[in-house]
Coordinates of C-alpha atoms and ligand atoms in Angstrom, one line a residue:
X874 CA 19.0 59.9 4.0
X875 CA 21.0 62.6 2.4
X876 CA 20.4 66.4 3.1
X877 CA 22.0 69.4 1.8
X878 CA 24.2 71.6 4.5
X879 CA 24.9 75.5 3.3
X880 CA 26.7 78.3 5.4
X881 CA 25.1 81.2 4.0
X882 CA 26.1 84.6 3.2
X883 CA 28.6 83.8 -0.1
X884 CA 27.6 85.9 -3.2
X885 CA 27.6 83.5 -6.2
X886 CA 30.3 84.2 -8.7
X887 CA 31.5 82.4 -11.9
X888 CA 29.9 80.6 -14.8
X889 CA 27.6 77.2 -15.2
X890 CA 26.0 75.4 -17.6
X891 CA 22.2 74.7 -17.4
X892 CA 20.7 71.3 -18.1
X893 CA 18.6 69.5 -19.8
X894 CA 14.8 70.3 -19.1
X895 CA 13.0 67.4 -17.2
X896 CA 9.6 68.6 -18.5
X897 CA 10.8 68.6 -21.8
X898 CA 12.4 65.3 -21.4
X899 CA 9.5 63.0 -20.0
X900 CA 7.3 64.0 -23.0
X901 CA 9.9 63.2 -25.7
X902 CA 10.7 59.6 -23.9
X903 CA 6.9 59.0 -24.1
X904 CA 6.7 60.1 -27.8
X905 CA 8.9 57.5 -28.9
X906 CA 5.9 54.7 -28.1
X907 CA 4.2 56.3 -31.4
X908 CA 7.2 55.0 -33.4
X909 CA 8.6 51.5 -33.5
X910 CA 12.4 51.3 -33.7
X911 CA 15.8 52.9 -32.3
X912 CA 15.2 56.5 -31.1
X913 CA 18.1 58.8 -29.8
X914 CA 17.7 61.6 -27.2
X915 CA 20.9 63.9 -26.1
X916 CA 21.3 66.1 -23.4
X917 CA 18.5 64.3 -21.1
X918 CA 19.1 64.9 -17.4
X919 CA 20.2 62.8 -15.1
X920 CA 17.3 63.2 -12.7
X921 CA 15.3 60.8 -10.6
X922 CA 12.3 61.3 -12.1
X923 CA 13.9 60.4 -15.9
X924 CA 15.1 57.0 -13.8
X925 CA 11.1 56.6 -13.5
X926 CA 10.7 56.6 -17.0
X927 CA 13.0 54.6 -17.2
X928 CA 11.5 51.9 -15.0
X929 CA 8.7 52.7 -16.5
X930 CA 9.9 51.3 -20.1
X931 CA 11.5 48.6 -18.2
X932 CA 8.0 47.2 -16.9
X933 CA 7.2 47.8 -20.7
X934 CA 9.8 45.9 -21.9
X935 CA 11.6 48.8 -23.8
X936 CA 14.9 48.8 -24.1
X937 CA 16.6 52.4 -22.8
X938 CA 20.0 52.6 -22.5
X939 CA 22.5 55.2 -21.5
X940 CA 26.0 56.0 -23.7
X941 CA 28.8 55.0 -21.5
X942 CA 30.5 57.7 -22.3
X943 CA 27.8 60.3 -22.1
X944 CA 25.2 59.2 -20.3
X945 CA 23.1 61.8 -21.1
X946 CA 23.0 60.6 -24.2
X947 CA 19.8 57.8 -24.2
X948 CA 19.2 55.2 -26.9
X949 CA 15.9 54.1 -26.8
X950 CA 14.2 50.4 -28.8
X951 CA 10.7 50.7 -29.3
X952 CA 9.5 47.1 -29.9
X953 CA 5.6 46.5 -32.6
X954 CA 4.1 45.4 -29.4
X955 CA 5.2 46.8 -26.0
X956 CA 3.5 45.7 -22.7
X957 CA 0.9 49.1 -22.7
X958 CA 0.5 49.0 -19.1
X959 CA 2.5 51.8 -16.3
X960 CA 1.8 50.1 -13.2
X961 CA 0.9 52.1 -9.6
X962 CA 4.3 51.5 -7.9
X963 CA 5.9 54.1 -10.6
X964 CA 3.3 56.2 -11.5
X965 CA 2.4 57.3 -7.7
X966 CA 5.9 58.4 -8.0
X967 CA 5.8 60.3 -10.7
X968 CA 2.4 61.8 -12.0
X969 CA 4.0 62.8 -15.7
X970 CA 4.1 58.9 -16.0
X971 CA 0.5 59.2 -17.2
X972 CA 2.0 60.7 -20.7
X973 CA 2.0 57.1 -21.9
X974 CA -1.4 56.9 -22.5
X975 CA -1.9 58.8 -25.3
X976 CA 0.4 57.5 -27.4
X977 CA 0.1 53.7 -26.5
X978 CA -3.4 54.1 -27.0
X979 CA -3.2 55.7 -30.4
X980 CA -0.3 53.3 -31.5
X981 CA -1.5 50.3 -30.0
X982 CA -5.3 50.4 -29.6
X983 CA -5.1 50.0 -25.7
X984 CA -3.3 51.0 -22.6
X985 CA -3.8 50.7 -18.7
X986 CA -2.4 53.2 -16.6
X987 CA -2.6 53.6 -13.1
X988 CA -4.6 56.7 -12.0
X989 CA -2.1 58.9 -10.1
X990 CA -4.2 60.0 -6.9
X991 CA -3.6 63.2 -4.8
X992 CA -0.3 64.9 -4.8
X993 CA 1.9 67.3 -2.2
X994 CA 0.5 69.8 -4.3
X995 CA -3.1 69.1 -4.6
X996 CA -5.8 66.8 -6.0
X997 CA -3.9 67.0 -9.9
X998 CA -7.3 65.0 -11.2
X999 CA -6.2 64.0 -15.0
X1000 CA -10.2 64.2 -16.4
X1001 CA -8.9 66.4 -19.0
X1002 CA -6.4 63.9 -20.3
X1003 CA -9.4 61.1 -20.3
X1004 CA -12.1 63.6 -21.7
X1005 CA -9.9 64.2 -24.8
X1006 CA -8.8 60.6 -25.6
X1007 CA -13.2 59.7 -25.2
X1008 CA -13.3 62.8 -27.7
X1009 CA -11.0 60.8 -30.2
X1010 CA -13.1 57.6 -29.6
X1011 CA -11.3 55.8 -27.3
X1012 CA -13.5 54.2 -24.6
X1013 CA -12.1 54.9 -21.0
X1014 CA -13.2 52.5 -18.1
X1015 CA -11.8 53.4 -14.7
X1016 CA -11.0 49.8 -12.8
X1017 CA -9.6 49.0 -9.6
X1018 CA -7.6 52.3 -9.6
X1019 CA -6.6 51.7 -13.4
X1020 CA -7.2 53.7 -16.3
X1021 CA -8.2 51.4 -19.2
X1022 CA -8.3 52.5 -22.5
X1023 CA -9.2 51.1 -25.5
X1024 CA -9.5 51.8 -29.6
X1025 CA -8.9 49.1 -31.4
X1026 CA -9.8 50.1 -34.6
X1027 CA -7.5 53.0 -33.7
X1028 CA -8.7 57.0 -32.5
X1029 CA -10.6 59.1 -34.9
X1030 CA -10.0 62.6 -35.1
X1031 CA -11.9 65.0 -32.8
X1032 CA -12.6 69.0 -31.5
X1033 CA -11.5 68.6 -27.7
X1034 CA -11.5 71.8 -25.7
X1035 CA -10.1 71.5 -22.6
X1036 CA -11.8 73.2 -19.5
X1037 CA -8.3 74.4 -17.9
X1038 CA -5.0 74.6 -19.8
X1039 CA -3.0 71.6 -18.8
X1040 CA 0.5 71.3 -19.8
X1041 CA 1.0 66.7 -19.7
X1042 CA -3.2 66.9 -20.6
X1043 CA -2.2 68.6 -24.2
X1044 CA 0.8 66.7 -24.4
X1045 CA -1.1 63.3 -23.9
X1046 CA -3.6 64.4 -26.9
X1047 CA -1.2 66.2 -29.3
X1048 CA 0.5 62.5 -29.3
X1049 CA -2.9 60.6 -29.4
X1050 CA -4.0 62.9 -32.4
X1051 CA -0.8 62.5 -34.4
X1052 CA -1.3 58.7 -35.6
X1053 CA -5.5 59.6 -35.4
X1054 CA -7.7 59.1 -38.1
X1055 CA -8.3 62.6 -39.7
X1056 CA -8.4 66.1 -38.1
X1057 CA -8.1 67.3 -34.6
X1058 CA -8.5 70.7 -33.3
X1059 CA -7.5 71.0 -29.5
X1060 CA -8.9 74.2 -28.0
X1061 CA -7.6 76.0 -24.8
X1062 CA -4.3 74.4 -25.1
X1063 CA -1.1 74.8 -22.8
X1064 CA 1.4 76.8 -24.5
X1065 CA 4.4 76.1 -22.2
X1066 CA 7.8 75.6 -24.3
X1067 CA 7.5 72.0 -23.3
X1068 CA 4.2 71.6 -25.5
X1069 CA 5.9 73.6 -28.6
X1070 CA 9.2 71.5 -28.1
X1071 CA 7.2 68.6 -28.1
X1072 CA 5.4 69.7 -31.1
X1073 CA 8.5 70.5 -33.0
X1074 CA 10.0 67.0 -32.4
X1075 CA 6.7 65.2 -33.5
X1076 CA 6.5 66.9 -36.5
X1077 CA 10.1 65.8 -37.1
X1078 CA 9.0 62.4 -36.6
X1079 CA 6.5 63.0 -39.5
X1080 CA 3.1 64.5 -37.5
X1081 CA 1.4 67.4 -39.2
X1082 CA 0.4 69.8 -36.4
X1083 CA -0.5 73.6 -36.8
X1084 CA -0.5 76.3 -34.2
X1085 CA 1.3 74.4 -31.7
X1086 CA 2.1 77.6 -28.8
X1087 CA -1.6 79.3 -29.8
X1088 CA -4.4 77.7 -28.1
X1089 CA -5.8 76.2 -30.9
X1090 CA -3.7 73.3 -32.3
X1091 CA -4.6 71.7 -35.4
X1092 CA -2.9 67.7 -35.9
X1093 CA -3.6 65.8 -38.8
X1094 CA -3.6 62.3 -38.1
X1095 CA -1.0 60.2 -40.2
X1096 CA -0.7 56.5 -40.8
X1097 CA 2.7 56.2 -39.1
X1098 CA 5.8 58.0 -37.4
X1099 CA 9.5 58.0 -37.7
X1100 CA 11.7 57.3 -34.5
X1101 CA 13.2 60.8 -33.2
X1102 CA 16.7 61.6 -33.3
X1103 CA 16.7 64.9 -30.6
X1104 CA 18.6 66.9 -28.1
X1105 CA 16.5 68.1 -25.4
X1106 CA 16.7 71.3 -24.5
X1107 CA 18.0 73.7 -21.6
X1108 CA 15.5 73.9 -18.4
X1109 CA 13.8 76.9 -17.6
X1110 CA 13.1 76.3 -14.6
X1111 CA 16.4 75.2 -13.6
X1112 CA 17.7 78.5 -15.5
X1113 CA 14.8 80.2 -13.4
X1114 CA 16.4 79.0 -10.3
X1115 CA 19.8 79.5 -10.7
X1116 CA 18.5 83.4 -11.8
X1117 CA 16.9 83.7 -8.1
X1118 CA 19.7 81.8 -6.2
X1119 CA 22.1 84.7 -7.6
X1120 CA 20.2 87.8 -7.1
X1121 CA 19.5 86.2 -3.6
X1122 CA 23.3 86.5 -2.9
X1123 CA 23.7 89.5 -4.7
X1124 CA 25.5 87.5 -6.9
X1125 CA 27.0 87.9 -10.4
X1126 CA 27.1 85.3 -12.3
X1127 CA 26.6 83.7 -16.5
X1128 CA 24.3 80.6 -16.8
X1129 CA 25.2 79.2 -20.4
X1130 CA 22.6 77.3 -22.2
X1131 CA 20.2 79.3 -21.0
X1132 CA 16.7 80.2 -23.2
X1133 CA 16.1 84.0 -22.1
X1134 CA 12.8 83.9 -24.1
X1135 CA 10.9 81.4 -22.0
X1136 CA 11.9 83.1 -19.0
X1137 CA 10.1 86.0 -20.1
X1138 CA 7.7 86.1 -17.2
X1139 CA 10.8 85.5 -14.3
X1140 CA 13.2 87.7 -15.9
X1141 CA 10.5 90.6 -15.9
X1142 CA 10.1 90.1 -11.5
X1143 CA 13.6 89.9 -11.1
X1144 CA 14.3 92.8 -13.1
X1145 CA 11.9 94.9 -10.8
X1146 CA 13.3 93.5 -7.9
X1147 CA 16.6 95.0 -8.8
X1148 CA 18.1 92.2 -10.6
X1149 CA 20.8 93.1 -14.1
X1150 CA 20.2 90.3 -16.3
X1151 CA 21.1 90.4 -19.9
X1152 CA 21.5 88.3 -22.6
X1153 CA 25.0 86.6 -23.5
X1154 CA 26.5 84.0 -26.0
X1155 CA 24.3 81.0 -25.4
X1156 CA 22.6 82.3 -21.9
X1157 CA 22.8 85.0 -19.6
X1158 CA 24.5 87.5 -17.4
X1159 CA 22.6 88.4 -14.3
X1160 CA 24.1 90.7 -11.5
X1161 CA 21.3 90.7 -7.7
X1162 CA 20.7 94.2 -6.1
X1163 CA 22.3 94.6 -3.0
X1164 CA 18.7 94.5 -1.0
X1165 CA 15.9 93.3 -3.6
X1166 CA 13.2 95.4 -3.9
X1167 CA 9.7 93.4 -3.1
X1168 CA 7.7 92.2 -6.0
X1169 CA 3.8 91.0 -6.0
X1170 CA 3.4 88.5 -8.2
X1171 CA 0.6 85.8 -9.2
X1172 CA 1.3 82.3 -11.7
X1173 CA -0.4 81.3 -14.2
X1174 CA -0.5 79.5 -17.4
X1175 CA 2.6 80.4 -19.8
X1176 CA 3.2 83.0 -20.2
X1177 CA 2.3 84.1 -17.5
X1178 CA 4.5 83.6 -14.3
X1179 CA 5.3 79.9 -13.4
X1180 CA 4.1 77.9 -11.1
X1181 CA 7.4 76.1 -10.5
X1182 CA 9.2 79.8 -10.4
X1183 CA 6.8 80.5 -7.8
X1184 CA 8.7 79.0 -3.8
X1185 CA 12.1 80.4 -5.4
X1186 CA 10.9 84.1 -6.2
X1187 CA 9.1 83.9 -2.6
X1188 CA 12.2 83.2 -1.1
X1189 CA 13.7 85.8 -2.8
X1190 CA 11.1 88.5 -1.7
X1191 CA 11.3 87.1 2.5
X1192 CA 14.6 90.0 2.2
X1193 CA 13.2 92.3 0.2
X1194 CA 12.8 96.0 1.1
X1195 CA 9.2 96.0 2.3
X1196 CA 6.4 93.8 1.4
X1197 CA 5.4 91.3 -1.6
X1198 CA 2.2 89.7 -2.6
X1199 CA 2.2 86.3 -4.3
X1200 CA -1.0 84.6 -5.9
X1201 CA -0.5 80.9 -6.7
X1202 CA -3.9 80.5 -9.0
X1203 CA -2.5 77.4 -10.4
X1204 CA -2.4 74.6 -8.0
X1205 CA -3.8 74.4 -4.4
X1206 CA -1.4 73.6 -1.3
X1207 CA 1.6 75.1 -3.0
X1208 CA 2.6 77.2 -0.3
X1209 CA 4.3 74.5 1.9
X1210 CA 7.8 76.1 2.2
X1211 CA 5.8 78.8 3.7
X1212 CA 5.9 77.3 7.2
X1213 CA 9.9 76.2 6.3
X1214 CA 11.0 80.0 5.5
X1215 CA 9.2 80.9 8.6
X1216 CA 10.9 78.9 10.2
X1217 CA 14.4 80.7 9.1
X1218 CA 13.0 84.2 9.9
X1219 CA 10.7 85.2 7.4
X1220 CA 7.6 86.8 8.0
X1221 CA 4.8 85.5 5.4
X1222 CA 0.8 85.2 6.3
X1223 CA -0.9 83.0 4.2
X1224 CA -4.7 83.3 3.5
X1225 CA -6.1 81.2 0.7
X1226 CA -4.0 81.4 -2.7
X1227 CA -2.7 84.8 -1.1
X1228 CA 0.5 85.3 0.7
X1229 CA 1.9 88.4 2.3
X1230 CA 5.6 88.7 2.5
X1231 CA 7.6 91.3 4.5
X1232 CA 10.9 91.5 3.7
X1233 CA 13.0 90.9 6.5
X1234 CA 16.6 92.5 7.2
X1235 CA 18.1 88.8 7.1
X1236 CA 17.5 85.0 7.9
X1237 CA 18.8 82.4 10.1
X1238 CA 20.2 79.4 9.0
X1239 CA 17.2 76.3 10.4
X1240 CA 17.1 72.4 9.6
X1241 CA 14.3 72.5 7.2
X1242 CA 12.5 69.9 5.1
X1243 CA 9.9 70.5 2.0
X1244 CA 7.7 68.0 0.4
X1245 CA 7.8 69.2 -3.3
X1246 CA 10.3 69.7 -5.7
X1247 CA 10.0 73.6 -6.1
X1248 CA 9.7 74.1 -2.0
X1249 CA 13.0 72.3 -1.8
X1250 CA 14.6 74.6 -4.5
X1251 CA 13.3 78.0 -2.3
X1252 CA 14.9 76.5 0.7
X1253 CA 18.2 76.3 -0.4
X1254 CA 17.7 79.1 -1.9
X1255 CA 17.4 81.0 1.8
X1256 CA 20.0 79.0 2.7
X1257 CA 22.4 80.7 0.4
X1258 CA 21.2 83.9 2.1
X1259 CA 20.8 82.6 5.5
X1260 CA 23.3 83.2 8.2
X1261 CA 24.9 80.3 9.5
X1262 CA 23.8 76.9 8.5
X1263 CA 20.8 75.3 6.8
X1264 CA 20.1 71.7 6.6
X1265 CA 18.2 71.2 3.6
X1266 CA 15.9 67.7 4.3
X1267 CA 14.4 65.1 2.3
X1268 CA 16.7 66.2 -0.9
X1269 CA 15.0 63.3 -3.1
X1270 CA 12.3 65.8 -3.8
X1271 CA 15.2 68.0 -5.0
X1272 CA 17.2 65.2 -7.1
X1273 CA 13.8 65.0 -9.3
X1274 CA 14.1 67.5 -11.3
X1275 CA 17.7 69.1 -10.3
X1276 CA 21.1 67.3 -11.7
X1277 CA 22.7 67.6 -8.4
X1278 CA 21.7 71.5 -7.8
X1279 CA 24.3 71.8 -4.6
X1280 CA 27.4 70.9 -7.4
X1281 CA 26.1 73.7 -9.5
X1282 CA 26.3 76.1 -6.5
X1283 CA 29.3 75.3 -5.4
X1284 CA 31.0 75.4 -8.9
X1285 CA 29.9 79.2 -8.2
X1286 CA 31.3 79.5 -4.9
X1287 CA 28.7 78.9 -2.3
X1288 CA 29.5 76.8 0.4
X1289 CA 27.1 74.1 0.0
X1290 CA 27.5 70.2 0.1
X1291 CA 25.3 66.7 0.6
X1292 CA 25.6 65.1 3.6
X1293 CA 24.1 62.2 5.5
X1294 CA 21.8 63.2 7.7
Ligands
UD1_610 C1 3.0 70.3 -15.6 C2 4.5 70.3 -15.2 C3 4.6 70.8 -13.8 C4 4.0 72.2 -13.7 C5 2.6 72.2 -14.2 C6 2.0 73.6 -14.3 C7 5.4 68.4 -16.4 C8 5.9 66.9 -16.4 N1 4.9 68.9 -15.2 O1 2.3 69.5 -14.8 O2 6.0 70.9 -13.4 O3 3.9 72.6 -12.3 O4 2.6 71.6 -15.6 O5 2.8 74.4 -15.1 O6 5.4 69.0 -17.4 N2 -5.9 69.9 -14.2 C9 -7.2 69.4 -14.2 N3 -7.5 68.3 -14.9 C10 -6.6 67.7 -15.7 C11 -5.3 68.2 -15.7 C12 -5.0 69.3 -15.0 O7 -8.1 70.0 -13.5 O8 -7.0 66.7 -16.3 C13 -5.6 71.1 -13.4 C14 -4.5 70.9 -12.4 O9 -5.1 70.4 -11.2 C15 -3.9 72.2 -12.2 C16 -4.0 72.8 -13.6 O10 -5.0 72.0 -14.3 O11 -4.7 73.0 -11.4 C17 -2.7 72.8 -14.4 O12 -2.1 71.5 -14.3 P1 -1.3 70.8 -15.5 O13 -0.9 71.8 -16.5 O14 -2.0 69.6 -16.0 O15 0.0 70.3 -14.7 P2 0.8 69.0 -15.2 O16 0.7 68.8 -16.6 O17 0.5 67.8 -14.3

């Protein structure tokens, strides 16, 4: 199994491009089920969790295939009738799978989708998602660990408010309302980029949707959609990351295709931790403090801070110059790199959704391992910091939803590489 080695200590230097955003990404590809024929995405990322989708529309019998030359560049062939089904083997692999539902059910009258069960991060229940689609009229049976939906006269608009802001639960109805009969209003909607981007592109496709980034989104159904022609754009939370892993170092370095304004909430911490980051061209200049300063911070909804910001930032604060506090109020069991940065020489106490981070004077490079994504990303990021060496396990959490993260580093002068381990 590959792992990812780094000899701390380097400041980062230079200049790198930022990629495609997978939570932009996964929505789009599940947007082209509202629209029979040839749809073409550019700039998606070469990520595992896009290879998912992919085997996802494979089961479906959807054709997806990657430009030779540029294979970020996806053409996608969405048959009148594709198999509506996304079967257990992919979805416990990847929760976002559950974004087909919507729109098969609102183009095709009936889907079954595998209900995702617990994550590394929490139970992730998808109610909302289901309580929505009964809202439009679709009837929801829950079989054998299936989600079965049905309409087959097709969904009828609806007023859905959603208990909690979910980001893939607004997603799933802003598609399911789009080819509705009549109005929709969605209350207590996500605002994340994503969901605007998302909006954007289905009103491209020939949706009429108000107020998508309020919490109240109007959609006016419509008989039929066009197929997309889109490039998705930058991550933020790969731009978010690549912020932390050079203020870490003390680095100074320009992230191009970056989106300063959805990074509002990040940008604003690492700023009072003693971060210079300024806008640039098509991204951004960002120059770390010598010693950060510590920072309390708690996630929430956007715009608020981000959940997936939330492991990096913490690493960032284990060397600060006294102590942080960081609320996770989003999702339970996020603190799992907590144990892993301890591990390297931090000192963090955990108590509930709390934890308490004293800034150390430095860590120790540690074989680690995290079991999410984000964790993953916050333990390389020590690593760059760390002295010595860090073995960085378990990278396919890290190769969901990072095109090849330790290239990116290295391109800016950190010693970092993947190894067999
Ligand atoms: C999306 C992102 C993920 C990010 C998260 C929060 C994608 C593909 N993934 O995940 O990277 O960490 O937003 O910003 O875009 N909830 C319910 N019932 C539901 C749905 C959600 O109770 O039906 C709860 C969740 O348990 C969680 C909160 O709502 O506590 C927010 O989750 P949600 O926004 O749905 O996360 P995802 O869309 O799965």
């Amino acid at each position: 199994m590959d792992a990812i080695e780094i000899h701390g200590g380097r400041p980062l230097a230079g200049e790198v491009d930022v990629s495609g955003s997978k939570n932009a990404a996964l929505p789009l590809l599940a947007a082209t089920l509202l629209a029979e024929g040839r749809h073409h995405l550019g700039n998606v990322p070469l990520l595992a969790d896009i290879a998912t989708m992919g085997r996802l529309f494979d089961h479906m019998r959807i054709d997806l295939d990657r430009d030779e030359v540029d294979p970020r560049r996806v053409t996608i062939r969405v048959p009148s009738s594709p198999r509506a089904e996304a079967p257990y083997e992919l979805v416990k692999t990847m929760r976002a799978s559950v974004l087909v539902l919507g729109p098969l059910t609102a183009r095709l009258g009936h889907a079954r989708v595998s209900l995702p069960g617990g994550c590394a991060i929490g139970a992730r229940p998808i109610d909302q998602h289901l309580k929505g689609l009964a809202v439009l009229g679709a009837e929801i049976r829950l079989e054998h660990g299936y989600v079965e939906s049905s309409a087959p006269r097709g969904l009828k608009g609806g007023r859905v408010v959603f208990d909690v802001p979910t980001v893939t639960g607004t997603e799933n109805l802003l598609m399911a309302a789009a080819l509705a009969h009549g109005t929709t209003v969605l209350e207590n909607c996500a605002r994340e980029p994503e969901v605007v981007e998302l909006a954007r592109v289905l009103a491209g496709m020939g949706a009429r949707i108000e107020g998508a980034g309020d919490a109240v989104v109007t959609v006016h159904g419509v008989e039929s959609l066009a197929p997309m022609k889109v490039d998705v754009f930058p991550d933020r939370i790969e731009a978010g990351t690549l912020l932390v892993a050079a203020a870490i170092t003390g680095g100074n370095v320009v992230l191009h295709r970056c989106r300063l304004e959805d990074l509002d909430a990040v940008a604003a911490k690492l700023r009072e931790a003693g971060t210079r980051i300024e806008p640039i061209g098509d991204g951004v200049h960002v120059q770390g403090p010598r010693v950060p300063a510590p920072v309390d911070f708690r996630t929430a909804p956007y715009p608020g801070f981000p959940t997936d910001m939330q492991a990096q930032l913490m690493a960032l604060c284990t060397v600060a110059d006294g102590s942080s506090v960081v609320q996770e109020t989003v999702f339970e069991n996020r603190f799992m790199h907590v144990s892993e940065l301890d591990r390297m020489g931090a000192d963090i106490k955990v108590e509930g959704h709390t934890a308490v981070v004293k800034g150390v004077p430095s860590l120790s490079g540690a074989p680690v391992m995290a079991t999410d994504l984000r964790a993953s990303a916050s333990l390389v990021i020590a690593g760059l910091k760390a002295q010595g060496t860090t073995l960085v396990q378990r990278v396919y959490h890290l190769d969901r939803g990072y095109e090849r993260l330790e290239n990116k580093l290295s391109q800016l002068g950190a010693e970092v590489r993947r190894i067999r381990a």
